[in-house]
Coordinates of C-alpha atoms in Angstrom, one line a residue:
Chain A
M1 CA -17.8 17.2 -7.1
D2 CA -20.8 14.7 -6.2
E3 CA -20.0 12.8 -2.9
F4 CA -22.2 9.8 -4.1
N5 CA -20.6 9.7 -7.1
L6 CA -17.0 9.8 -5.9
I7 CA -17.7 7.0 -3.4
E8 CA -19.0 4.8 -6.2
K9 CA -15.7 5.5 -8.0
I10 CA -13.5 4.6 -5.1
K11 CA -15.3 1.7 -3.8
Q12 CA -13.4 -1.6 -4.2
K13 CA -15.0 -3.9 -6.7
Y14 CA -14.3 -6.8 -4.4
Y15 CA -13.0 -7.2 -1.0
R16 CA -9.8 -9.1 0.1
Q17 CA -10.3 -10.1 3.7
S18 CA -12.4 -13.0 4.6
S19 CA -13.3 -11.7 8.1
L20 CA -15.0 -8.7 6.5
I21 CA -18.9 -8.9 6.7
K22 CA -19.7 -5.5 5.2
G23 CA -17.7 -2.9 3.5
I24 CA -18.7 0.5 2.1
G25 CA -22.5 0.9 1.5
D26 CA -24.2 0.9 4.9
D27 CA -24.1 3.2 8.0
A28 CA -20.8 1.3 9.2
A29 CA -18.6 -1.3 8.1
V30 CA -18.8 -4.6 10.0
F31 CA -16.1 -7.4 10.3
K32 CA -16.1 -10.8 12.2
Q33 CA -14.4 -12.0 15.1
T34 CA -11.0 -13.8 14.6
N35 CA -8.9 -15.2 17.6
Q36 CA -6.7 -12.3 17.4
S37 CA -6.6 -8.9 19.0
V38 CA -7.6 -5.8 16.9
V39 CA -5.2 -3.0 16.6
T40 CA -6.1 0.6 15.3
A41 CA -4.3 4.0 14.7
V42 CA -5.1 7.3 13.1
D43 CA -2.8 9.4 11.0
T44 CA -3.7 12.8 9.2
F45 CA -1.9 14.5 6.4
V46 CA -2.5 18.2 5.7
E47 CA -1.8 20.1 2.5
D48 CA 1.0 22.5 3.1
V49 CA 1.9 21.2 6.4
H50 CA 3.0 17.6 5.4
F51 CA 3.2 17.9 1.6
I52 CA 3.1 20.4 -1.1
K53 CA 0.8 19.1 -3.9
N54 CA 2.7 18.3 -7.0
K55 CA 5.9 19.8 -5.4
T56 CA 7.1 17.5 -2.7
M57 CA 4.8 14.8 -4.0
S58 CA 2.3 13.9 -6.5
T59 CA -1.4 13.3 -5.6
K60 CA -0.8 9.6 -6.0
D61 CA 2.1 9.6 -3.6
I62 CA -0.2 11.5 -1.0
G63 CA -2.4 8.5 -0.7
Y64 CA 0.3 6.0 -0.8
R65 CA 2.5 7.8 1.8
C66 CA -0.4 8.4 4.3
L67 CA -1.5 4.9 4.4
A68 CA 2.1 3.8 4.6
A69 CA 2.5 5.6 7.9
N70 CA -0.6 4.1 9.3
I71 CA 0.8 0.6 8.2
S72 CA 4.0 1.3 10.0
D73 CA 2.2 2.0 13.2
L74 CA 0.8 -1.5 12.9
A75 CA 4.2 -2.9 12.1
A76 CA 5.4 -1.3 15.3
M77 CA 2.8 -3.3 17.3
G78 CA 3.4 -6.5 15.7
A79 CA 0.2 -6.4 13.8
L80 CA -0.7 -7.3 10.2
P81 CA -2.9 -4.6 8.7
K82 CA -6.5 -5.5 7.2
F83 CA -8.6 -2.6 6.8
Y84 CA -8.7 1.3 6.4
L85 CA -11.1 4.0 6.6
V86 CA -10.6 7.5 4.8
S87 CA -11.8 10.9 5.7
V88 CA -11.0 13.5 3.0
V89 CA -11.5 17.2 3.1
I90 CA -11.5 18.6 -0.5
P91 CA -11.0 22.1 -1.2
S92 CA -12.3 23.9 -4.3
N93 CA -9.2 24.1 -6.1
W94 CA -8.7 20.3 -6.2
D95 CA -10.6 18.6 -9.0
E96 CA -12.0 15.2 -9.0
S97 CA -9.2 13.7 -10.8
D98 CA -6.7 14.9 -8.1
V99 CA -9.0 13.2 -5.6
L100 CA -9.1 10.0 -7.6
N101 CA -5.3 10.1 -7.8
V102 CA -5.1 10.1 -4.0
F103 CA -7.3 7.0 -3.9
K104 CA -5.3 5.2 -6.3
G105 CA -2.3 5.9 -4.4
L106 CA -4.2 4.4 -1.2
E107 CA -5.3 1.4 -3.4
E108 CA -1.8 0.8 -4.7
I109 CA -0.4 0.1 -1.1
A110 CA -3.5 -1.3 0.0
Q111 CA -3.2 -4.1 -2.6
E112 CA 0.4 -4.5 -1.7
Y113 CA -0.8 -5.5 1.9
K114 CA -4.1 -7.0 0.9
M115 CA -6.0 -4.4 2.8
D116 CA -9.7 -3.2 2.2
L117 CA -11.1 0.2 2.1
I118 CA -14.3 -0.3 4.3
G119 CA -15.5 3.2 5.3
G120 CA -14.9 7.0 4.7
D121 CA -16.4 10.4 4.7
T122 CA -15.8 13.0 1.8
V123 CA -16.5 16.6 2.8
S124 CA -15.6 20.1 1.5
G125 CA -13.4 22.6 3.1
K126 CA -10.7 25.1 2.9
N127 CA -7.6 22.9 2.6
F128 CA -7.0 19.3 1.9
V129 CA -6.9 16.9 4.7
L130 CA -6.4 13.2 4.5
S131 CA -7.2 11.3 7.7
I132 CA -6.8 7.7 7.7
T133 CA -7.7 5.0 10.3
V134 CA -6.1 1.6 10.0
I135 CA -7.3 -1.7 11.5
G136 CA -5.3 -4.9 11.8
Y137 CA -4.9 -8.1 13.8
V138 CA -2.1 -9.4 16.2
D139 CA -1.8 -12.3 18.4
E140 CA -2.5 -11.2 22.0
N141 CA 0.7 -12.6 23.6
K142 CA 2.9 -11.1 20.5
I143 CA 1.9 -7.4 20.9
R144 CA 5.0 -5.2 20.6
F145 CA 4.7 -2.6 23.3
R146 CA 7.2 0.2 23.6
S147 CA 7.2 -0.5 27.5
D148 CA 8.5 -4.0 27.2
A149 CA 12.4 -3.1 27.0
K150 CA 14.3 -4.4 30.0
V151 CA 17.9 -3.9 31.4
D152 CA 20.7 -5.5 29.3
D153 CA 18.4 -5.6 26.1
I154 CA 20.1 -5.0 22.7
V155 CA 18.9 -2.0 21.0
F156 CA 18.6 -2.6 17.2
V157 CA 17.3 -0.7 14.1
T158 CA 16.2 -1.7 10.8
G159 CA 17.6 -0.2 7.4
T160 CA 19.4 2.9 7.2
L161 CA 18.2 6.3 8.8
G162 CA 17.8 9.9 7.6
N163 CA 17.2 9.1 3.9
A164 CA 13.4 10.3 3.8
A165 CA 14.4 13.8 5.4
I166 CA 17.4 14.1 3.1
G167 CA 15.0 13.4 0.2
L168 CA 12.8 16.3 1.2
E169 CA 15.9 18.6 1.3
V170 CA 16.8 17.4 -2.2
I171 CA 13.5 18.1 -3.5
F172 CA 13.6 21.8 -2.2
D173 CA 17.2 22.1 -3.7
R174 CA 18.6 22.8 -0.3
L175 CA 20.9 19.8 -0.4
E176 CA 23.3 18.1 -3.0
I177 CA 23.8 14.3 -2.6
N178 CA 24.6 11.4 -4.8
N179 CA 21.9 9.2 -5.9
E180 CA 19.1 11.8 -5.5
A181 CA 16.3 9.5 -6.8
Y182 CA 16.9 7.0 -4.1
F183 CA 16.4 9.7 -1.3
I184 CA 13.3 11.4 -3.0
K185 CA 11.6 8.0 -3.3
K186 CA 12.3 7.3 0.4
H187 CA 10.5 10.6 1.0
Q188 CA 7.5 10.0 -1.3
R189 CA 7.1 6.2 -1.1
P190 CA 8.4 4.9 2.0
E191 CA 7.8 1.1 2.8
P192 CA 6.5 0.3 6.2
N193 CA 8.6 -2.7 7.5
I194 CA 5.7 -5.2 8.0
V195 CA 8.1 -8.1 6.5
F196 CA 10.4 -7.5 9.3
S197 CA 7.7 -7.1 12.0
Q198 CA 6.0 -10.3 10.7
A199 CA 9.4 -12.3 10.4
I200 CA 10.0 -12.0 14.1
K201 CA 6.6 -12.6 15.3
K202 CA 7.5 -16.1 17.0
L203 CA 9.8 -14.2 19.4
E204 CA 9.0 -13.5 22.9
R205 CA 9.3 -9.9 24.2
V206 CA 10.5 -7.5 21.7
S207 CA 9.8 -3.8 22.4
L208 CA 9.2 -1.9 19.1
N209 CA 8.6 1.6 17.7
D210 CA 8.4 2.8 14.2
I211 CA 10.6 5.8 13.3
S212 CA 8.3 8.6 12.4
D213 CA 9.6 11.5 14.5
G214 CA 13.4 10.5 14.3
I215 CA 15.2 7.9 16.3
S216 CA 16.0 10.1 19.3
S217 CA 12.3 10.7 19.8
E218 CA 11.6 7.0 19.5
L219 CA 14.5 5.8 21.7
N220 CA 13.3 8.3 24.5
E221 CA 9.6 7.1 24.0
I222 CA 10.8 3.5 24.6
A223 CA 13.1 4.3 27.5
K224 CA 10.4 6.3 29.3
A225 CA 7.6 3.9 28.7
S226 CA 9.9 1.1 30.0
N227 CA 11.3 3.2 32.8
V228 CA 15.0 2.4 31.7
S229 CA 17.9 4.4 30.2
I230 CA 19.3 3.4 26.7
M231 CA 22.8 4.0 25.5
V232 CA 23.5 4.1 21.8
E233 CA 26.9 4.4 19.9
D234 CA 27.1 7.3 17.3
K235 CA 29.3 5.2 15.0
L236 CA 26.8 2.3 15.0
I237 CA 23.8 4.2 13.7
P238 CA 23.3 2.9 10.2
V239 CA 23.4 5.5 7.2
N240 CA 24.0 5.2 3.8
K241 CA 27.3 6.0 2.1
E242 CA 26.2 9.0 0.5
V243 CA 25.2 10.4 3.8
K244 CA 28.6 10.1 5.3
E245 CA 29.9 12.5 2.7
L246 CA 27.9 15.2 4.3
S247 CA 28.9 17.5 7.1
E248 CA 29.0 16.1 10.6
E249 CA 26.1 18.6 11.6
Y250 CA 24.0 17.4 8.7
Q251 CA 24.7 13.7 9.4
A252 CA 23.6 14.2 13.1
K253 CA 20.5 16.1 12.1
F254 CA 19.5 13.7 9.5
K255 CA 20.1 10.4 11.3
Y256 CA 18.9 11.6 14.9
S257 CA 15.8 13.5 14.0
G258 CA 14.9 12.4 10.3
G259 CA 12.0 9.8 10.4
E260 CA 9.4 8.8 8.1
E261 CA 11.1 6.1 6.0
F262 CA 9.4 4.0 8.6
E263 CA 12.2 1.8 9.8
L264 CA 11.8 0.0 13.2
V265 CA 13.7 0.4 16.3
G266 CA 13.5 -1.9 19.3
T267 CA 15.0 -3.8 22.0
T268 CA 15.2 -7.4 23.0
S269 CA 17.2 -10.0 25.0
E270 CA 20.7 -10.9 23.9
E271 CA 19.3 -14.5 23.0
N272 CA 16.6 -13.1 20.9
W273 CA 19.0 -10.8 19.1
L274 CA 21.0 -13.7 17.9
K275 CA 17.7 -15.0 16.5
I276 CA 16.7 -11.6 14.9
K277 CA 20.1 -11.3 13.1
E278 CA 19.4 -14.9 11.7
I279 CA 16.0 -14.1 10.5
A280 CA 17.0 -10.7 9.0
K281 CA 19.6 -12.4 7.0
N282 CA 17.3 -15.0 5.7
E283 CA 14.8 -12.2 4.8
K284 CA 17.6 -10.0 3.4
I285 CA 16.6 -7.1 5.8
K286 CA 19.4 -4.9 7.3
V287 CA 19.4 -5.0 11.0
T288 CA 21.9 -3.3 13.2
K289 CA 22.6 -3.3 16.8
I290 CA 23.2 0.3 18.1
G291 CA 23.2 0.2 21.8
K292 CA 22.1 -1.4 25.1
V293 CA 19.4 -0.8 27.6
L294 CA 20.6 0.4 31.0
E295 CA 19.1 1.0 34.5
L296 CA 17.4 4.2 34.6
K297 CA 20.1 7.0 35.4
R298 CA 19.1 10.7 35.4
H299 CA 18.2 10.9 31.7
H300 CA 16.5 8.3 29.3
V301 CA 18.8 8.3 26.5
Y302 CA 22.7 8.6 26.2
L303 CA 25.0 9.0 23.3
D304 CA 28.4 7.2 23.5
T305 CA 28.8 8.2 27.2
Y306 CA 26.8 9.4 30.3
D307 CA 28.1 12.8 29.5
Q308 CA 26.2 13.1 26.5
V309 CA 22.3 13.1 26.4
L310 CA 20.2 12.6 23.3
K311 CA 17.2 14.5 23.8
S312 CA 13.6 13.6 22.1
S313 CA 14.1 16.6 19.6
G314 CA 17.6 15.2 18.3
Y315 CA 19.4 17.8 20.2
I316 CA 22.8 16.4 21.8
H317 CA 22.9 17.9 25.1
L318 CA 26.4 18.0 26.8
K319 CA 26.2 17.7 30.4
Chain B
M1 CA 0.3 24.5 21.0
D2 CA 2.5 21.5 22.1
E3 CA 1.2 18.3 20.7
F4 CA 2.6 16.0 23.4
N5 CA 1.4 18.2 26.0
L6 CA -2.1 18.3 24.6
I7 CA -2.3 14.5 24.2
E8 CA -1.4 14.4 28.1
K9 CA -4.3 16.7 28.8
I10 CA -6.9 14.9 26.9
K11 CA -5.8 11.4 27.8
Q12 CA -8.4 9.6 29.8
K13 CA -7.2 8.9 33.5
Y14 CA -8.6 5.4 33.3
Y15 CA -10.5 3.5 30.7
R16 CA -14.0 2.0 31.0
Q17 CA -13.9 -0.9 28.5
S18 CA -12.7 -4.2 29.8
S19 CA -11.8 -5.4 26.3
L20 CA -9.3 -2.8 26.0
I21 CA -5.6 -3.9 25.9
K22 CA -3.9 -0.6 25.1
G23 CA -5.3 2.8 24.9
I24 CA -3.4 6.0 24.1
G25 CA 0.5 5.8 24.6
D26 CA 2.0 3.4 21.9
D27 CA 2.0 3.3 18.1
A28 CA -1.5 2.0 18.0
A29 CA -4.4 0.9 20.3
V30 CA -5.2 -2.7 20.9
F31 CA -8.5 -4.2 22.0
K32 CA -9.4 -8.0 22.6
Q33 CA -11.6 -9.9 20.4
T34 CA -14.9 -10.7 22.1
N35 CA -17.7 -13.1 20.7
Q36 CA -19.1 -10.2 18.6
S37 CA -18.3 -8.5 15.3
V38 CA -16.6 -5.3 15.2
V39 CA -18.4 -2.3 13.7
T40 CA -16.7 0.8 12.6
A41 CA -17.3 4.2 10.8
V42 CA -15.8 7.6 10.4
D43 CA -17.5 11.2 10.4
T44 CA -15.8 14.4 9.6
F45 CA -16.7 17.9 10.9
V46 CA -15.3 20.9 9.2
E47 CA -15.3 24.6 10.4
D48 CA -17.6 26.9 8.5
V49 CA -19.0 23.9 6.5
H50 CA -20.7 22.0 9.4
F51 CA -20.5 24.6 12.1
I52 CA -19.6 28.2 12.8
K53 CA -17.7 28.3 16.0
N54 CA -19.6 30.0 18.7
K55 CA -22.2 30.9 16.4
T56 CA -24.1 27.8 15.6
M57 CA -22.5 25.8 18.2
S58 CA -20.0 26.2 21.3
T59 CA -16.6 24.4 21.0
K60 CA -17.9 21.7 23.6
D61 CA -21.0 21.2 21.2
I62 CA -18.7 20.8 18.4
G63 CA -17.1 17.6 20.1
Y64 CA -20.3 16.2 21.4
R65 CA -22.2 16.7 18.0
C66 CA -19.3 14.9 15.9
L67 CA -19.2 12.0 18.2
A68 CA -23.0 11.9 18.5
A69 CA -23.0 11.4 14.8
N70 CA -20.8 8.6 14.8
I71 CA -22.4 6.7 17.6
S72 CA -25.7 7.2 15.7
D73 CA -24.1 5.3 12.8
L74 CA -23.4 2.4 15.1
A75 CA -27.1 2.6 16.5
A76 CA -28.2 2.2 12.9
M77 CA -26.1 -1.0 12.6
G78 CA -27.6 -2.4 16.0
A79 CA -24.2 -2.0 17.3
L80 CA -23.1 -0.8 20.9
P81 CA -20.2 1.9 20.7
K82 CA -17.1 1.2 22.5
F83 CA -14.1 3.3 21.3
Y84 CA -13.3 6.4 19.4
L85 CA -10.1 7.7 17.7
V86 CA -10.0 11.5 17.1
S87 CA -8.0 13.3 14.2
V88 CA -7.9 17.1 14.8
V89 CA -6.5 19.8 12.4
I90 CA -6.0 23.0 14.6
P91 CA -5.5 26.4 12.8
S92 CA -3.6 29.1 14.6
N93 CA -6.5 31.1 15.4
W94 CA -7.8 28.5 17.8
D95 CA -6.2 28.4 21.2
E96 CA -5.6 25.4 23.3
S97 CA -8.8 26.2 25.6
D98 CA -10.9 25.8 22.4
V99 CA -9.5 22.5 21.4
L100 CA -9.8 21.4 25.1
N101 CA -13.4 22.3 25.0
V102 CA -13.9 20.2 22.0
F103 CA -12.3 17.3 23.9
K104 CA -14.5 18.1 27.1
G105 CA -17.5 17.8 24.6
L106 CA -16.3 14.5 23.2
E107 CA -15.7 13.1 26.9
E108 CA -19.2 14.2 27.9
I109 CA -20.9 12.2 25.3
A110 CA -18.4 9.3 25.6
Q111 CA -19.0 9.0 29.3
E112 CA -22.7 8.6 28.6
Y113 CA -22.0 5.7 26.5
K114 CA -19.2 4.4 28.5
M115 CA -16.8 4.8 25.5
D116 CA -13.0 5.1 25.6
L117 CA -10.8 7.6 23.5
I118 CA -8.2 5.3 22.4
G119 CA -6.1 6.9 19.8
G120 CA -5.7 10.2 17.6
D121 CA -3.6 12.6 15.8
T122 CA -3.4 16.3 16.3
V123 CA -2.0 18.4 13.4
S124 CA -1.8 22.0 12.3
G125 CA -3.7 23.4 9.2
K126 CA -5.5 26.3 7.8
N127 CA -9.0 25.2 9.1
F128 CA -10.3 23.2 12.0
V129 CA -11.2 19.7 11.1
L130 CA -12.4 17.0 13.5
S131 CA -12.4 13.6 12.2
I132 CA -13.8 10.6 14.4
T133 CA -13.7 7.0 14.0
V134 CA -16.0 5.0 16.1
I135 CA -15.7 1.2 16.9
G136 CA -18.3 -0.8 18.4
Y137 CA -19.6 -4.4 18.7
V138 CA -22.6 -6.4 17.5
D139 CA -24.0 -9.9 17.5
E140 CA -23.4 -11.2 14.1
N141 CA -26.8 -12.2 13.5
K142 CA -28.4 -9.0 14.6
I143 CA -26.8 -6.7 12.3
R144 CA -29.1 -4.0 11.1
F145 CA -28.5 -3.9 7.3
R146 CA -30.2 -1.4 5.2
S147 CA -30.5 -4.1 2.7
D148 CA -33.0 -6.2 4.8
A149 CA -36.3 -4.7 3.8
K150 CA -38.9 -7.1 2.4
V151 CA -42.1 -6.6 0.8
D152 CA -45.1 -6.1 3.2
D153 CA -42.7 -4.7 5.9
I154 CA -44.1 -2.0 8.1
V155 CA -41.9 1.2 7.7
F156 CA -41.3 3.0 11.1
V157 CA -39.5 6.1 12.4
T158 CA -38.4 7.1 15.8
G159 CA -39.0 10.5 17.5
T160 CA -40.2 13.4 15.4
L161 CA -38.5 14.9 12.4
G162 CA -37.2 18.2 11.2
N163 CA -36.3 19.6 14.6
A164 CA -32.4 19.7 14.3
A165 CA -32.8 21.6 10.8
I166 CA -35.4 24.0 12.4
G167 CA -32.7 24.7 15.1
L168 CA -30.2 25.8 12.8
E169 CA -32.7 28.2 11.1
V170 CA -33.6 29.6 14.4
I171 CA -29.9 30.3 15.1
F172 CA -29.6 32.2 11.9
D173 CA -32.8 34.2 12.6
R174 CA -34.3 32.9 9.5
L175 CA -37.2 31.3 11.2
E176 CA -39.6 31.9 14.1
I177 CA -41.2 29.2 16.2
N178 CA -42.4 28.6 19.5
N179 CA -40.2 26.7 22.0
E180 CA -37.0 27.9 20.2
A181 CA -34.6 26.5 22.9
Y182 CA -35.8 22.9 22.1
F183 CA -35.0 23.1 18.4
I184 CA -31.6 24.7 19.0
K185 CA -30.7 22.0 21.5
K186 CA -31.7 19.2 18.8
H187 CA -29.1 20.9 16.5
Q188 CA -26.3 21.4 19.0
R189 CA -26.9 18.3 21.2
P190 CA -28.6 15.6 19.1
E191 CA -29.0 12.2 21.0
P192 CA -28.2 9.1 18.9
N193 CA -30.7 6.5 19.7
I194 CA -28.8 3.6 21.1
V195 CA -31.6 3.0 23.5
F196 CA -34.0 2.2 20.9
S197 CA -31.6 0.1 18.7
Q198 CA -30.4 -2.0 21.9
A199 CA -34.1 -2.3 23.2
I200 CA -35.1 -4.1 19.7
K201 CA -31.9 -6.1 19.7
K202 CA -33.5 -9.5 20.2
L203 CA -35.8 -9.2 17.1
E204 CA -35.0 -11.0 14.0
R205 CA -34.5 -9.0 10.8
V206 CA -35.1 -5.2 11.0
S207 CA -33.7 -2.9 8.4
L208 CA -32.5 0.2 9.8
N209 CA -30.8 3.6 8.9
D210 CA -30.1 6.7 11.2
I211 CA -31.5 10.0 9.7
S212 CA -28.6 12.0 8.8
D213 CA -29.4 13.3 5.5
G214 CA -33.2 13.6 6.0
I215 CA -35.7 10.6 5.7
S216 CA -36.2 11.1 1.8
S217 CA -32.5 10.1 1.5
E218 CA -32.7 7.3 3.9
L219 CA -35.8 5.8 2.6
N220 CA -34.3 5.8 -0.8
E221 CA -31.1 4.2 0.4
I222 CA -33.0 1.2 2.1
A223 CA -35.3 0.9 -1.0
K224 CA -32.4 0.8 -3.3
A225 CA -30.3 -1.5 -1.1
S226 CA -33.1 -3.9 -0.5
N227 CA -34.4 -3.7 -4.0
V228 CA -38.1 -2.8 -3.2
S229 CA -40.3 0.3 -3.3
I230 CA -41.5 2.2 -0.2
M231 CA -44.7 4.1 0.1
V232 CA -45.0 6.6 2.9
E233 CA -48.0 8.8 3.9
D234 CA -47.3 12.3 4.4
K235 CA -49.9 12.8 7.3
L236 CA -48.0 10.0 9.2
I237 CA -44.6 11.6 9.3
P238 CA -44.3 12.7 12.9
V239 CA -43.6 16.2 13.5
N240 CA -43.7 18.5 16.7
K241 CA -46.8 20.6 17.2
E242 CA -44.9 23.7 16.8
V243 CA -44.0 22.4 13.3
K244 CA -47.4 22.1 12.3
E245 CA -47.8 25.8 12.6
L246 CA -45.3 26.3 9.8
S247 CA -46.3 26.7 6.1
E248 CA -46.8 23.6 4.2
E249 CA -43.7 24.2 2.1
Y250 CA -41.4 24.6 5.2
Q251 CA -43.0 21.7 6.9
A252 CA -42.4 19.4 3.8
K253 CA -38.7 20.7 3.5
F254 CA -37.9 20.1 7.3
K255 CA -39.5 16.8 7.7
Y256 CA -38.2 15.3 4.5
S257 CA -34.8 16.7 4.2
G258 CA -34.0 17.7 7.6
G259 CA -31.7 15.2 9.3
E260 CA -29.2 15.1 12.3
E261 CA -31.3 14.7 15.2
F262 CA -30.3 11.1 14.6
E263 CA -33.7 9.5 14.7
L264 CA -33.9 5.9 13.1
V265 CA -35.9 4.9 10.2
G266 CA -36.5 1.2 9.5
T267 CA -38.6 -1.7 8.2
T268 CA -39.6 -4.9 9.6
S269 CA -42.4 -7.6 9.4
E270 CA -46.0 -7.0 10.7
E271 CA -45.4 -9.2 13.6
N272 CA -42.1 -7.6 14.7
W273 CA -43.8 -4.2 14.3
L274 CA -46.2 -5.1 17.1
K275 CA -43.3 -6.1 19.3
I276 CA -41.5 -2.9 18.7
K277 CA -44.6 -0.9 19.5
E278 CA -44.7 -2.7 22.8
I279 CA -41.0 -2.3 23.5
A280 CA -41.1 1.2 22.6
K281 CA -44.0 1.9 25.0
N282 CA -42.0 0.4 27.9
E283 CA -39.0 2.3 27.0
K284 CA -41.0 5.5 26.4
I285 CA -39.7 5.9 23.1
K286 CA -41.9 7.5 20.2
V287 CA -42.0 5.2 17.3
T288 CA -44.5 5.6 14.4
K289 CA -45.6 3.6 11.5
I290 CA -45.3 5.7 8.4
G291 CA -45.7 3.4 5.3
K292 CA -45.2 -0.1 4.0
V293 CA -42.7 -1.9 1.6
L294 CA -44.0 -2.7 -1.7
E295 CA -42.7 -4.7 -4.6
L296 CA -40.2 -2.5 -6.9
K297 CA -42.1 -0.4 -9.3
R298 CA -40.5 2.3 -11.5
H299 CA -39.3 4.4 -8.3
H300 CA -38.0 3.6 -5.1
V301 CA -40.0 5.8 -2.7
Y302 CA -43.6 7.1 -3.2
L303 CA -45.5 9.6 -1.3
D304 CA -49.3 8.8 -0.6
T305 CA -49.8 7.6 -4.2
Y306 CA -47.8 6.1 -7.1
D307 CA -48.3 9.3 -8.9
Q308 CA -46.1 11.3 -6.3
V309 CA -42.2 10.3 -5.9
L310 CA -40.0 11.2 -3.2
K311 CA -36.7 11.8 -4.4
S312 CA -33.3 11.5 -2.2
S313 CA -33.2 15.1 -2.1
G314 CA -36.4 15.5 -0.4
Y315 CA -37.9 16.9 -3.5
I316 CA -41.4 15.7 -4.3
H317 CA -41.9 15.0 -7.9
L318 CA -45.2 14.7 -9.6
K319 CA -45.3 12.3 -12.4

């Protein structure tokens, strides 16, 4: 595989972002100043760790899914994605069409969000690694920090939880559930919730995380960063009707530890919560109140009562 | 190895850049817009492809060397580096101290250039991969594009060439040369030429590339991007005195195809060239005129006469 040839093939024919000065084709990419702040994150996807090629996902899905994770990080900051850079390690058992399919998947989701591929590096190696850096813009006074939760805030979550994790179990034939294709798609083609994040952008103070490692982990991060406790109610955690047919144990596992469908969890004032419900209704986005922010007790996240602690791992610890 | 634990260990205690709003510890990092443009590039370093651990370089060198390559890309754009994000794939045969040493090497060069580590991702995988995204600032009217060469420009290069490539041969015991340690250091600890790039920042129009793939490749890139020819003189290409003791064949190989000591090659007007010589003298930087920019002929880069073509690969082709 010829690196220069490959770059020619994956280079965009035109760029979508007006703030871009130079994309691919020099030592580095350059973009202009706007009146917003710049937000950036990196996410890495490794063969046989995050996916099994043509088993858990197609080569096109790999690109789509990896950029989706990055875009989701920006959604969780209240930012709009603009650019991405790609580093790809290509092993000898991948042929050029595999790699081009990964880039097709990247381009597919990039197009949805009007993003431009502005840089990259392609190298050879023993196993396939896709590492993406995403860059976006946000208004400086509307950055959604996880450290902004305050006592008496409402805790809310978008969508329903556990679906992507269930999808992966279904792919491995380890779980039977109705509506299989829906769950598999949640694993292979998750949608970052930019629409919600942008729809609430006028609101003051919202703390926000995207659910990549499961809601237990995210709630603990918010509570820790904000120096508060959070109490959530088990019966309020939104799951799909098919999920309710599963055993209690499975339900708890998927809803507390299953991430990567990239829903958002956040906290905001009672007053803002009413606005969020209204906005979500207009945008046809499901949003659910799942708990409240409390003063810091001995632990960060409680489930139903102070006698039950929800650990980062999703483990429910009885005191 | 615990990912969260590792992040705590590599996180900077304080940040150096005043434009940084949020570093590590949320879904993404945020920095303020300044009145400059933002420059970004990514570079990837793979075990047993770009280095052999504790043979061609130490774990600390790996970090230093990989960030040096990134900083060099910014030098070649006229930009000053500010931030970096790190994605690292860690195989099971690397222990935590190895990984921490890589980050020590990163921090060492980051400190030299007052850069901040603002994001990252650490994942497991079959072989070690270090992928770095660098971000810097440049004045919009002083970006050093490779497409800015013009007919009658002087072609110049900083430093001396071939040293890092020679260093690697010495490490493998494939070459004998005086002053071994100097050449090995050029391979393991190359210095990006930010000082030169910044020293000439007031000058109008300079086309610039950093020499990562050898000067033949870089000259071809400049000539192609600018739609011109370049003629360089073999006897003007600067090499160290030890290199002149090598066979003609070796000399040609190292000086035309050896990159990665991160010198800069560029072109500018005769008038600017006089200024560059003066600036370089004051800064004690070696800079050498090696040729001229000509109207586009049949090939992009010629060596000594129109009868000798210098290919991207470093191959000298006699017509």
